[in-house]
CSV table of C-alpha atoms in Angstrom, one decimal:
chain,number,residue,atom,x,y,z
G,75,PRO,CA,19.8,104.7,-23.4
G,76,ASN,CA,23.1,103.4,-24.8
G,77,LEU,CA,25.1,106.2,-23.2
G,78,THR,CA,28.5,106.1,-21.5
G,79,ILE,CA,29.2,108.6,-18.7
G,80,TYR,CA,32.8,109.2,-17.6
G,81,VAL,CA,33.4,110.0,-14.0
G,82,LYS,CA,36.7,111.4,-12.6
G,83,ASP,CA,38.0,109.3,-9.7
G,84,ASP,CA,40.2,110.4,-6.8
G,85,GLU,CA,43.4,110.0,-8.8
G,86,GLY,CA,42.2,112.1,-11.7
G,87,ASN,CA,41.4,109.1,-14.0
G,88,TYR,CA,38.1,109.0,-15.9
G,89,LYS,CA,36.1,105.8,-15.3
G,90,PRO,CA,33.2,104.8,-17.5
G,91,GLN,CA,29.7,104.3,-16.1
G,92,TYR,CA,26.8,102.6,-17.9
G,93,PHE,CA,23.0,102.6,-17.6
G,94,ILE,CA,21.6,99.3,-16.4
G,95,ARG,CA,17.9,99.0,-16.8
G,96,TYR,CA,15.6,96.2,-15.6
G,97,VAL,CA,12.3,95.9,-17.4
G,98,THR,CA,9.3,93.6,-17.4
G,99,TYR,CA,8.6,91.2,-20.3
G,100,ASP,CA,6.5,94.0,-21.9
G,101,ASN,CA,9.2,96.6,-21.4
G,102,GLN,CA,7.9,98.5,-18.4
G,103,LEU,CA,10.8,99.9,-16.4
G,104,LEU,CA,11.3,98.3,-13.0
G,105,TYR,CA,14.6,99.7,-11.8
G,106,SER,CA,17.7,101.3,-13.2
G,107,TYR,CA,21.1,102.5,-12.0
G,108,LEU,CA,24.5,103.7,-13.1
G,109,ALA,CA,27.1,100.9,-12.9
G,110,ASN,CA,30.9,101.3,-13.0
G,111,GLY,CA,32.6,99.7,-16.0
G,112,GLY,CA,34.1,96.3,-15.3
G,113,GLU,CA,31.8,95.5,-12.3
G,114,ALA,CA,29.1,92.8,-12.3
G,115,ALA,CA,25.5,93.9,-12.6
G,116,ILE,CA,23.4,93.5,-9.5
G,117,ASP,CA,20.2,91.5,-9.1
G,118,PRO,CA,17.8,94.2,-7.8
G,119,THR,CA,15.6,91.5,-6.2
G,120,THR,CA,18.4,90.5,-3.8
G,121,ASP,CA,21.1,93.2,-3.7
G,122,GLU,CA,20.9,95.0,-0.4
G,123,SER,CA,21.9,98.3,-1.9
G,124,VAL,CA,18.3,98.4,-3.3
G,125,PRO,CA,15.7,99.3,-0.6
G,126,GLU,CA,13.8,96.3,0.6
G,127,GLU,CA,10.4,97.7,-0.4
G,128,THR,CA,11.8,98.2,-4.0
G,129,ARG,CA,13.3,94.6,-4.0
G,130,ASN,CA,10.0,93.1,-2.9
G,131,SER,CA,8.0,95.2,-5.5
G,132,ILE,CA,10.2,94.1,-8.3
G,133,LEU,CA,10.1,90.5,-7.3
G,134,ASN,CA,6.3,90.5,-7.0
G,135,THR,CA,5.9,92.2,-10.4
G,136,ILE,CA,8.2,89.7,-12.2
G,137,GLN,CA,6.7,86.6,-10.5
G,138,SER,CA,3.2,87.5,-11.8
G,139,ARG,CA,3.6,87.3,-15.5
G,140,PRO,CA,0.2,86.2,-17.0
G,141,ASN,CA,-0.2,82.8,-18.6
G,142,LEU,CA,-1.3,82.7,-22.3
G,143,ASP,CA,-4.1,81.0,-24.2
G,144,SER,CA,-2.1,80.6,-27.4
G,145,ASN,CA,-4.8,78.5,-29.2
G,146,ASN,CA,-7.6,81.0,-28.3
G,147,ASP,CA,-9.7,78.1,-27.0
G,148,GLY,CA,-10.3,79.5,-23.6
G,149,ILE,CA,-7.6,77.3,-22.0
G,150,GLU,CA,-4.3,78.7,-20.6
G,151,ASP,CA,-1.7,76.5,-22.3
G,152,THR,CA,1.6,78.5,-22.0
G,153,PHE,CA,3.0,79.2,-18.5
G,154,TYR,CA,5.8,81.4,-17.2
G,155,GLU,CA,7.6,80.5,-14.1
G,156,LEU,CA,10.4,82.8,-12.9
G,157,ASN,CA,13.7,81.0,-12.8
G,158,GLN,CA,14.6,81.4,-9.1
G,159,GLU,CA,18.3,80.5,-9.7
G,160,LEU,CA,18.9,83.1,-12.4
G,161,ARG,CA,16.2,85.7,-12.4
G,162,TRP,CA,17.5,87.9,-15.2
G,163,GLU,CA,18.5,86.9,-18.7
G,164,ASN,CA,22.1,87.7,-19.6
G,165,LEU,CA,23.0,89.3,-16.3
G,166,PRO,CA,26.5,90.7,-17.1
G,167,SER,CA,29.4,89.7,-14.9
G,168,GLU,CA,31.6,92.5,-16.4
G,169,ILE,CA,29.8,95.6,-17.5
G,170,GLN,CA,31.3,97.2,-20.7
G,171,GLN,CA,28.2,98.8,-22.1
G,172,SER,CA,24.7,99.8,-21.1
G,173,TYR,CA,22.2,97.0,-20.7
G,174,THR,CA,18.5,96.4,-20.6
G,175,LEU,CA,17.7,93.2,-18.7
G,176,ILE,CA,14.5,91.2,-18.7
G,177,PRO,CA,13.3,88.5,-16.3
G,178,ASN,CA,14.4,84.9,-17.0
G,179,TYR,CA,11.3,82.7,-17.3
G,180,ILE,CA,11.1,79.0,-17.6
G,181,ILE,CA,8.4,78.5,-20.3
G,182,LYS,CA,6.1,75.5,-19.9
G,183,TYR,CA,3.5,74.2,-22.3
G,184,LEU,CA,0.3,72.3,-21.7
G,185,VAL,CA,0.6,68.7,-23.0
G,186,ARG,CA,-2.6,66.7,-23.2
G,187,PHE,CA,-3.0,62.9,-23.9
G,188,TYR,CA,-6.3,61.8,-25.4
G,189,GLN,CA,-8.0,58.6,-26.4
G,190,GLU,CA,-10.6,58.6,-29.3
G,191,GLU,CA,-13.9,57.1,-28.3
G,192,GLY,CA,-16.2,57.2,-31.3
G,193,GLU,CA,-16.6,60.8,-32.3
G,194,ASN,CA,-15.2,62.1,-29.0
G,195,LEU,CA,-11.8,62.6,-27.5
G,196,ASN,CA,-11.4,61.5,-23.9
G,197,LEU,CA,-8.7,63.4,-21.9
G,198,LEU,CA,-6.6,60.8,-20.1
G,199,TYR,CA,-3.8,62.9,-18.7
G,200,SER,CA,-2.3,66.4,-18.9
G,201,THR,CA,0.9,68.0,-17.7
G,202,ASN,CA,3.1,71.0,-18.2
G,203,VAL,CA,6.4,70.4,-20.1
G,204,ILE,CA,9.4,72.8,-20.2
G,205,HIS,CA,10.0,74.5,-23.6
G,206,ASP,CA,12.4,72.7,-25.9
G,207,THR,CA,12.2,69.4,-24.0
G,208,ILE,CA,10.7,66.1,-25.1
G,209,PRO,CA,7.6,65.0,-23.3
G,210,GLN,CA,7.7,61.6,-21.6
G,211,ASP,CA,5.3,58.9,-22.3
G,212,PRO,CA,3.0,59.0,-19.2
G,213,VAL,CA,2.4,55.3,-19.4
G,214,ILE,CA,6.1,54.5,-19.2
G,215,SER,CA,6.7,57.1,-16.5
G,216,GLY,CA,3.9,55.7,-14.4
G,217,GLU,CA,1.9,59.0,-14.4
G,218,LEU,CA,-1.0,57.4,-16.4
G,219,THR,CA,-2.4,54.2,-15.0
G,220,PRO,CA,-3.9,51.9,-16.0
G,221,THR,CA,-2.4,51.7,-19.5
G,222,PRO,CA,-5.0,52.9,-22.1
G,223,SER,CA,-7.0,50.1,-23.6
G,224,ARG,CA,-9.5,49.6,-26.3
G,225,GLU,CA,-12.4,47.1,-26.3
G,226,THR,CA,-11.7,43.9,-28.2
G,227,SER,CA,-14.0,43.1,-31.1
G,228,ALA,CA,-14.9,39.7,-32.4
G,229,GLN,CA,-12.2,40.1,-35.1
G,230,TYR,CA,-9.5,42.2,-33.4
G,231,LYS,CA,-7.7,42.8,-30.1
G,232,TYR,CA,-5.9,46.1,-29.5
G,233,ILE,CA,-2.5,46.5,-27.9
G,234,TYR,CA,-1.3,49.9,-26.6
G,235,ASP,CA,1.5,51.3,-29.0
G,236,GLY,CA,2.3,54.8,-27.7
G,237,TRP,CA,1.1,58.1,-29.0
G,238,THR,CA,0.7,60.1,-32.2
G,239,PRO,CA,2.3,62.3,-33.3
G,240,ASP,CA,5.8,61.1,-32.2
G,241,PHE,CA,7.4,62.9,-29.3
G,242,ARG,CA,9.7,65.8,-30.1
G,243,ALA,CA,11.1,68.9,-28.4
G,244,LEU,CA,8.2,71.2,-27.6
G,245,THR,CA,7.9,74.8,-29.0
G,246,GLY,CA,4.3,75.1,-28.0
G,247,PRO,CA,1.3,73.3,-26.5
G,248,MET,CA,0.7,69.8,-27.8
G,249,ASP,CA,-2.0,67.2,-27.9
G,250,TYR,CA,-1.3,63.5,-28.4
G,251,LYS,CA,-3.7,60.6,-29.2
G,252,VAL,CA,-3.1,57.1,-28.0
G,253,LYS,CA,-2.2,54.5,-30.7
G,254,PHE,CA,-3.1,50.8,-30.7
G,255,ILE,CA,-1.8,47.9,-32.8
G,256,GLU,CA,-4.6,45.7,-34.2
G,257,GLU,CA,-4.1,42.0,-33.9
G,258,LEU,CA,-6.4,39.4,-35.3
G,259,ASN,CA,-8.1,37.3,-32.7
G,260,SER,CA,-7.5,33.6,-33.1
G,261,TYR,CA,-10.0,31.1,-32.1
G,262,ARG,CA,-9.6,27.4,-31.5
G,263,VAL,CA,-12.3,25.2,-32.9
G,264,GLN,CA,-12.6,21.8,-31.4
């Protein structure tokens, strides 16, 4: 509730108190307390004013957010990792109103790198990449060795040329296919 309570202090002054609620990603209440106006909100997973059993229960609950299959293909491709440095989003340093706080997750997406082989796609490499970051070329980073190659034909040789589509900041899972440049073979006739 967005409610302010005024409590009379020892000197007869009224001081505001606000409701601070901690909820799961799906809005289930984990913990709540009344905070004095102007104070910083506590982290209920570390603050010793919260009983240890409650701290541990909250931490276990927020660390176990289920992963998602956003493509409905039977493969989990979106992962939630609790940010251990800042466990709560927008944890206020000076309380001036009531707050509902949710866990702060690092979102990662499954990124897969394929090579076409006839009618099939051959998975060469997969990794998890943090939301809103640009994936790295696994050949350049050394994660994928040897460099993808394609069999030379009588007419052409094929040279690795990166991935398609072009890399951009991720907002969801992504699949890339290897690209090759075709070069005409040259033959010396004697």
